[in-house]
Coordinates of C-alpha atoms in Angstrom, one line a residue:
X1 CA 0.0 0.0 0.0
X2 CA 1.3 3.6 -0.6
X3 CA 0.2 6.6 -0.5
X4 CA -0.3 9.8 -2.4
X5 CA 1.5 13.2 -0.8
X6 CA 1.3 16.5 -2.5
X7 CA 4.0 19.4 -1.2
X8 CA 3.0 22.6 -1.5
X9 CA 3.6 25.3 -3.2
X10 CA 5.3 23.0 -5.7
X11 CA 2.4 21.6 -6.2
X12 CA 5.1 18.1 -6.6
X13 CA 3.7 15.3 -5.5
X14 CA 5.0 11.6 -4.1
X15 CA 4.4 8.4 -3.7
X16 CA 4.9 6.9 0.2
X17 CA 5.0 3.7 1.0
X18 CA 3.0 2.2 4.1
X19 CA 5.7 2.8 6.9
X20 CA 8.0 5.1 5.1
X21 CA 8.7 8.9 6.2
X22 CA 7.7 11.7 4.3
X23 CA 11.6 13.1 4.4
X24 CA 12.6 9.5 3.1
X25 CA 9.9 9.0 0.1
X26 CA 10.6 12.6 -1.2
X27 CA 14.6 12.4 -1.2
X28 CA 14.3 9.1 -3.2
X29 CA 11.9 10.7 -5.8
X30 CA 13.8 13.6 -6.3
X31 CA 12.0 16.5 -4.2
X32 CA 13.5 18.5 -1.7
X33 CA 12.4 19.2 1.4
X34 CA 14.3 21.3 3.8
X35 CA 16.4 18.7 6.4
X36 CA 19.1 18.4 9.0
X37 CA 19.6 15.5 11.5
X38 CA 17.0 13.7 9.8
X39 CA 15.6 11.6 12.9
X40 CA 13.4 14.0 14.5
X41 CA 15.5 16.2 17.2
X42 CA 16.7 19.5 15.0
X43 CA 12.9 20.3 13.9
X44 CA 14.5 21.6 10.4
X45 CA 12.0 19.4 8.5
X46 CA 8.8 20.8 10.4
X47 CA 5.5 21.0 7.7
X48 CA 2.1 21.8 8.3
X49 CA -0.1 19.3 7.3
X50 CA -2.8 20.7 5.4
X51 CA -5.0 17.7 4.8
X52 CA -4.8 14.1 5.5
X53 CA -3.5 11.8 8.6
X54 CA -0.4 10.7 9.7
X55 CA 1.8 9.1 12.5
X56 CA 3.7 11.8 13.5
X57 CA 6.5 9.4 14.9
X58 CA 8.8 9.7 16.9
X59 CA 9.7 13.3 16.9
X60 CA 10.8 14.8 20.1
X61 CA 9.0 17.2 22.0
X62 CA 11.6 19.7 21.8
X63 CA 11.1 19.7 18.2
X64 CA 8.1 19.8 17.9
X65 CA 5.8 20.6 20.5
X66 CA 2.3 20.1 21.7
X67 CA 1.5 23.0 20.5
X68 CA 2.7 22.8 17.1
X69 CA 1.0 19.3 17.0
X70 CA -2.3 20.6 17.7
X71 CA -2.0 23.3 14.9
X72 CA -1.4 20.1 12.4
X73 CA 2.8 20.3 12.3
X74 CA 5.0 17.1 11.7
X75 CA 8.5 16.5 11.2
X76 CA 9.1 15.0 7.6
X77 CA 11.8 12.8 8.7
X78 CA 9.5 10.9 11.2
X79 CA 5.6 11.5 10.5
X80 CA 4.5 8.1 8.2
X81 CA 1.0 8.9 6.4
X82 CA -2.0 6.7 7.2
X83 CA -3.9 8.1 4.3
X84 CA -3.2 10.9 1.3
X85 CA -2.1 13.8 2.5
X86 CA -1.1 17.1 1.3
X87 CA 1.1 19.6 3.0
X88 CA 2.4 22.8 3.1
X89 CA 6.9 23.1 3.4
X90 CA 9.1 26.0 3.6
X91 CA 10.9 25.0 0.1
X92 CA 13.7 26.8 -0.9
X93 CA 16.0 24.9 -3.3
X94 CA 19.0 26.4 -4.5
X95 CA 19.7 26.8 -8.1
X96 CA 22.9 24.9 -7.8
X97 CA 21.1 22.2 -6.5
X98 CA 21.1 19.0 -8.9
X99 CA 18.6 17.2 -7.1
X100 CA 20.2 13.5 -7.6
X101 CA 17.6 11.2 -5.9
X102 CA 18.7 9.0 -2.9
X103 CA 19.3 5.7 -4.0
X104 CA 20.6 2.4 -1.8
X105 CA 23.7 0.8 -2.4
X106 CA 25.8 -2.3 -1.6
X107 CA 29.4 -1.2 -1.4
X108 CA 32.1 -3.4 -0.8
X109 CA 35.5 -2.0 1.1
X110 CA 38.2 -1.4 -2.1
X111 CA 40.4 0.1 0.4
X112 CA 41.4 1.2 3.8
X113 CA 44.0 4.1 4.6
X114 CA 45.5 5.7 7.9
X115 CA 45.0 9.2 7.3
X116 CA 46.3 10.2 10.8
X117 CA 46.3 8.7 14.1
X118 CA 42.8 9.0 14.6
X119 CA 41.4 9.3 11.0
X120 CA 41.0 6.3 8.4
X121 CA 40.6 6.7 4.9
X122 CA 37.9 4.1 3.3
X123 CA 37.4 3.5 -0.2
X124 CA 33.7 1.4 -1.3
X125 CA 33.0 0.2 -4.3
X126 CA 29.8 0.4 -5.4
X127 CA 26.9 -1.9 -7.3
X128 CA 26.9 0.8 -9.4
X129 CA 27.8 4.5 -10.1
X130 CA 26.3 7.1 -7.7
X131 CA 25.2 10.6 -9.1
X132 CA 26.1 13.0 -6.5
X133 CA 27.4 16.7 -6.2
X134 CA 30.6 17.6 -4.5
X135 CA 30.2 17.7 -0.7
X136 CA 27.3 15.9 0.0
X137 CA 26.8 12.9 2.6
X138 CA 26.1 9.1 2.5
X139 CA 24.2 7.4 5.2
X140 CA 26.3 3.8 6.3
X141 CA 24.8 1.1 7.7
X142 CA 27.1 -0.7 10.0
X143 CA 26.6 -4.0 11.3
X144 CA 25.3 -4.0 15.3
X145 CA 24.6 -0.9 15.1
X146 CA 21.2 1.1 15.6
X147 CA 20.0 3.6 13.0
X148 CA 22.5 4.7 10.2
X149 CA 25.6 6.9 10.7
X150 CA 26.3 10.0 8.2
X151 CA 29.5 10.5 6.3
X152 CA 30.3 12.9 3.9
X153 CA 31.8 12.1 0.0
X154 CA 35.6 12.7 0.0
X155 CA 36.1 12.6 -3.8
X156 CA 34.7 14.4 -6.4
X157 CA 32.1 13.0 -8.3
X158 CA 34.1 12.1 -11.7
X159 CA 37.1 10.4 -9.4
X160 CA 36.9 8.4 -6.7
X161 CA 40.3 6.0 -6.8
X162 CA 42.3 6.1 -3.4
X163 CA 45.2 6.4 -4.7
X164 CA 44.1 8.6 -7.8
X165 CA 45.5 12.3 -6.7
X166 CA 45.0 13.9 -10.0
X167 CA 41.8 16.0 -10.0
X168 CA 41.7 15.7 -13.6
X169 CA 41.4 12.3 -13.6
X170 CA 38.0 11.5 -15.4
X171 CA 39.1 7.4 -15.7
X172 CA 35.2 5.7 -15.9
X173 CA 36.3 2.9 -13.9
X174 CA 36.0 5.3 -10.5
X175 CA 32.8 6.0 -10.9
X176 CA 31.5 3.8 -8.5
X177 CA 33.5 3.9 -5.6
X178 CA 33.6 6.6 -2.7
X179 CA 35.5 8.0 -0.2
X180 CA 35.3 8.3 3.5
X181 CA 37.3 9.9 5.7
X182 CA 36.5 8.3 9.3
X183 CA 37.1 9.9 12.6
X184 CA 37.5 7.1 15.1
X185 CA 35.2 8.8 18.3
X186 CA 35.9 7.7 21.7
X187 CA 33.4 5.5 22.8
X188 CA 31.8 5.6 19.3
X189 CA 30.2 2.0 18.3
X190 CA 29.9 2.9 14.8
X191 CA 33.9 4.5 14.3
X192 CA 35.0 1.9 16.5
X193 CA 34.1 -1.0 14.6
X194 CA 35.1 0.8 11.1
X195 CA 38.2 1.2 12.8
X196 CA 38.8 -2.1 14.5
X197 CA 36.7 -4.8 12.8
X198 CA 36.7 -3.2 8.9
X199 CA 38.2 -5.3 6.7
X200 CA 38.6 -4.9 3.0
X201 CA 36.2 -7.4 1.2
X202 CA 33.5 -6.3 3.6
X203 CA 30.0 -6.0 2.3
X204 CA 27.9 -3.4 4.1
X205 CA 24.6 -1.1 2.4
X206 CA 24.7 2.6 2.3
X207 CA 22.5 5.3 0.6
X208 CA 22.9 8.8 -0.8
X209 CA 23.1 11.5 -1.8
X210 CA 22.0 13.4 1.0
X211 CA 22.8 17.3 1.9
X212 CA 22.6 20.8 0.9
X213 CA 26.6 21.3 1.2
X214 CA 28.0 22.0 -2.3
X215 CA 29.5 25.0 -4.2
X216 CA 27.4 27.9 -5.7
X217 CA 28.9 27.5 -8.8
X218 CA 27.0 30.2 -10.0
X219 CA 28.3 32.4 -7.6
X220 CA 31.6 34.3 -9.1
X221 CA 32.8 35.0 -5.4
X222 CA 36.2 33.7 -4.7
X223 CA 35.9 31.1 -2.3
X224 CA 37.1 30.3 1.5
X225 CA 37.2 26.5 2.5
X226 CA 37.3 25.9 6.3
X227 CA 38.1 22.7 8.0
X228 CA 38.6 21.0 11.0
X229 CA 39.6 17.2 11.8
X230 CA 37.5 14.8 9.0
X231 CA 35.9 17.9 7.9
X232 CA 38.6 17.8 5.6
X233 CA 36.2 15.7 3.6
X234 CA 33.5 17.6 1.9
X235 CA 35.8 20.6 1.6
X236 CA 39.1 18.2 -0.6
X237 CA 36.2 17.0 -2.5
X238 CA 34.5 20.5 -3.8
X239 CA 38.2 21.9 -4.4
X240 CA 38.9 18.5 -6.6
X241 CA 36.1 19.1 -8.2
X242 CA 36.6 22.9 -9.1
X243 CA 40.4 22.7 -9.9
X244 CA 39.0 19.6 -12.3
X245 CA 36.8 21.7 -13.8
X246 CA 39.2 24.6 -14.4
X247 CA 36.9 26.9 -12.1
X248 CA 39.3 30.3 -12.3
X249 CA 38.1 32.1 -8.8
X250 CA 40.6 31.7 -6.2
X251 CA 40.4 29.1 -3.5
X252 CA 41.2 29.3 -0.6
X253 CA 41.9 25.9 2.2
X254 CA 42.8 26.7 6.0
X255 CA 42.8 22.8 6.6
X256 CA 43.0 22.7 11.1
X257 CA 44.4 20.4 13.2
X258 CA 45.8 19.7 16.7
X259 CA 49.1 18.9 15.9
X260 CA 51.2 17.9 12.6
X261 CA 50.4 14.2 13.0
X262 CA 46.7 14.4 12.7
X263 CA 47.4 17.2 9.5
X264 CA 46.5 14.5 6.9
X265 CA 46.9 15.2 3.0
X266 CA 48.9 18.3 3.5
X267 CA 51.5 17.1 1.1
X268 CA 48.1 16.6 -1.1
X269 CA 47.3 20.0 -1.1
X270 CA 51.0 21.9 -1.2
X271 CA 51.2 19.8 -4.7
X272 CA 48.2 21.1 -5.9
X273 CA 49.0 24.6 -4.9
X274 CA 52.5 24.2 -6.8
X275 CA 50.2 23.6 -10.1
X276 CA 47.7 26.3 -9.8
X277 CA 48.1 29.5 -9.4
X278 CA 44.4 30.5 -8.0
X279 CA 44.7 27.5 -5.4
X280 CA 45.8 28.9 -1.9
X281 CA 46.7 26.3 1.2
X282 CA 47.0 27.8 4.4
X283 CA 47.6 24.9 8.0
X284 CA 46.9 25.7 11.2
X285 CA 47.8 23.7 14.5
X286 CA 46.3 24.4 17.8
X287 CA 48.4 22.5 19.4
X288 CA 52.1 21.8 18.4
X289 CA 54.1 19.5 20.0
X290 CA 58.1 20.3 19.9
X291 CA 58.9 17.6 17.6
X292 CA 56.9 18.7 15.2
X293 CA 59.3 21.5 14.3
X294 CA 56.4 23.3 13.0
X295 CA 57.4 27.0 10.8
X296 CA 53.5 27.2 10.1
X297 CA 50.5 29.3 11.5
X298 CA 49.8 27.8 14.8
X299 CA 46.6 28.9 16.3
X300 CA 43.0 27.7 15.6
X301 CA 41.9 27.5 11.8
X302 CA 39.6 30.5 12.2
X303 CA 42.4 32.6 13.6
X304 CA 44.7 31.9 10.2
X305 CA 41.5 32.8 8.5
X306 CA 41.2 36.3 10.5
X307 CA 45.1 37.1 9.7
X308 CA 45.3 35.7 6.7
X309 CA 42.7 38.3 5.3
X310 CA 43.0 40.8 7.7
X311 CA 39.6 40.8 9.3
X312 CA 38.3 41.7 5.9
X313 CA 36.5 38.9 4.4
X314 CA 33.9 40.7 2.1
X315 CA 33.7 39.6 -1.4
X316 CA 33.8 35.3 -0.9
X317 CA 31.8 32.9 -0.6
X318 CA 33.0 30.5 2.8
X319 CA 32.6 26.6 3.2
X320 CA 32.7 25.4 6.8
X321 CA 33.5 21.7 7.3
X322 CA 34.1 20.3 10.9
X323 CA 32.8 19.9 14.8
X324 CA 30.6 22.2 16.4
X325 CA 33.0 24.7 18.1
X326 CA 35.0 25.5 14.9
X327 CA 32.1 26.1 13.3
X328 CA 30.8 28.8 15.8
X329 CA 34.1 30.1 15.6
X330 CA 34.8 30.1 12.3
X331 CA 31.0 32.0 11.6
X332 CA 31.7 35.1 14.4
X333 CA 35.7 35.2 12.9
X334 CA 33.9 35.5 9.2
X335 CA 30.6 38.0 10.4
X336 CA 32.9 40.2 12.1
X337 CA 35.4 40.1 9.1
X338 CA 32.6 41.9 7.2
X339 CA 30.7 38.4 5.3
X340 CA 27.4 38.7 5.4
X341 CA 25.5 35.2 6.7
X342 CA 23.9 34.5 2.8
X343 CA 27.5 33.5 2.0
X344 CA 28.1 30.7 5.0
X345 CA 27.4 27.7 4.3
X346 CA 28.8 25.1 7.0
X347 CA 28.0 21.0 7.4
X348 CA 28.4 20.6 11.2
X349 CA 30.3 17.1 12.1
X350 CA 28.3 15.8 14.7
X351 CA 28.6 12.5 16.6
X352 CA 25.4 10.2 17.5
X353 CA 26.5 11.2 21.1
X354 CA 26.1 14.7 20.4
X355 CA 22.2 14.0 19.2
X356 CA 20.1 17.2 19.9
X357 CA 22.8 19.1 22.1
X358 CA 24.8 20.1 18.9
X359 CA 24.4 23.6 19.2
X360 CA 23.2 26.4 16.7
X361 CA 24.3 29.7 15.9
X362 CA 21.1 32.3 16.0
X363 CA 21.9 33.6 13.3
X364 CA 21.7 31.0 11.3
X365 CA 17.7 29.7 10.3
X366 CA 19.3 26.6 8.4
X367 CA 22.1 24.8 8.1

């Protein structure tokens, strides 16, 4: 049994299957609705049901409150429809947006790299190729554990070979792998085992492409790429893919990191600096430790942004990539340097610890 759901003021309409969410029926078909954590604790996917019934699932109260489910609000991502429905969602899709529908995927590990002492490289190959736009997310389904765990695309769309460090490689037979770079999180059930237990051979099921984190490419701007930790992913995939394309703005990567050890792909991105000329690389360590007889920036990535530019940051577009507290950082560092929030865009790493407590700037309706 399925039912019919019609999103307005698109007018769209989709096709839900008896015990499937709004959020998940929609991404598969191809129509956006607005998202974040996507299991009912952030309240980004709230809609006002405008006719039909539902389960509303289970959202928390802190996203959605009594009050909001007595005027007829649900949370895409958890409310299941009992009958047709039609409802009314804040839609605003970005004209860079390619709207690839989320597909599932058996990927079998091709490869396993250490990054850094705490970051692993992991390289799937795929049934089949996955259409997908630099910097978005897979979802990873790993074996004993609840739920899915999120993790964004390290390569670019046209190259996904592990050991492939040309970004103008456009070799067909990487099409269907990706790239993960994996943070292994203290106490984390999911990183541990892809740390510990991973082997290559292993069979496990993913789906994608998930996110609204991907480069305005109709936006002149000169860009800014901030990252912190594995956040390093998103951001080396949309600068792949721009170099690739011969995008000629200039670009801009302060890559941060607690000491030298845990500064992975630097030599990566010095190359590529060496070979063009609008590509700019800028490190930063928090945290230096004396043997690392470190010459560059040390300080917090934001703060190499700040000097770097000299507080004056007007004129780019910024790409924020990494764990809550850069991220508020790097957004006051860049709003005080004189960029203007329609220019931010940031994908918040969050563990499944973190849940609802991630925090939020004000400033900032969506992320």
């Amino acid at each position: 049994m399925s039912y019919q759901v019609t999103v307005e003021p698109t007018g769209e309409m989709i096709e839900v299957d008896d015990g499937q969410t709004i959020l998940d029926a929609a991404l598969r078909q191809g129509v956006w609705l607005p998202f974040a954590c996507g299991h009912g604790t952030c309240g980004t996917c709230k809609v006002q049901v405008l006719s039909g019934f539902a389960d509303v699932g289970n959202a928390s109260s802190f996203a959605l409150m009594d009050v909001e489910r007595d005027e007829g609000k649900v949370l895409a991502c958890c409310c299941k429809p009992e009958s047709d429905m039609t409802i009314e969602a804040d839609v605003d899709v970005d004209a860079d947006f390619l709207g690839y529908p989320v597909e599932d995927y058996r990927a079998t590990v091709a490869a396993i790299e250490t990054l850094s002492p705490t970051i692993r490289g992991i390289a799937f190959k795929l049934d089949r190729p996955m259409r997908f736009q630099a910097g978005q997310y897979i979802n990873l389904h790993i074996p004993g554990v609840e739920g899915t765990r999120a993790f964004s695309i390290a390569n670019p769309p046209s190259c996904a070979d592990p050991s492939c460090a040309d970004p103008s490689c456009a070799d067909p037979s990487c099409a269907d792998k990706v790239l993960l770079h994996v943070r292994k999180v203290a106490g984390g059930a999911a990183t541990g085992w892809l740390h510990e237990q991973l082997q290559v051979g292993d069979v496990l099921d993913l789906s994608g492409p998930y996110g609204q984190f991907f480069v305005r490419k109709s936006d002149s701007q000169d860009v800014i790429f901030i990252a912190g930790g594995s956040g390093l992913s998103s951001p080396e995939a949309m600068i792949l893919d721009l170099l690739e394309t011969g995008d000629g703005r200039q670009i801009y990567l302060f890559q941060g990191a607690r000491n030298l050890a845990e500064l992975y792909h630097r030599e990566r991105f010095e190359s590529l600096a060496a070979q063009h000329t609008n590509f700019h690389y800028i490190p930063a360590l928090n945290d230096v430790l004396p043997e690392d007889a470190w010459q560059g920036f040390s300080g917090f990535v934001h703060e190499a942004v700040i000097q770097h530019f000299n507080h004056r940051c007007s004129g780019h577009k910024a790409y924020l990539c990494g764990p809550p507290p850069m991220i508020d950082a790097a957004v006051t560092a860049l709003m005080q340097s004189r960029l203007f929030e329609r220019d931010i865009h940031m994908e918040r790493f969050v563990t499944a610890a973190d849940g609802a407590a991630a925090s939020r700037s004000a400033l900032f309706k969506k992320i």
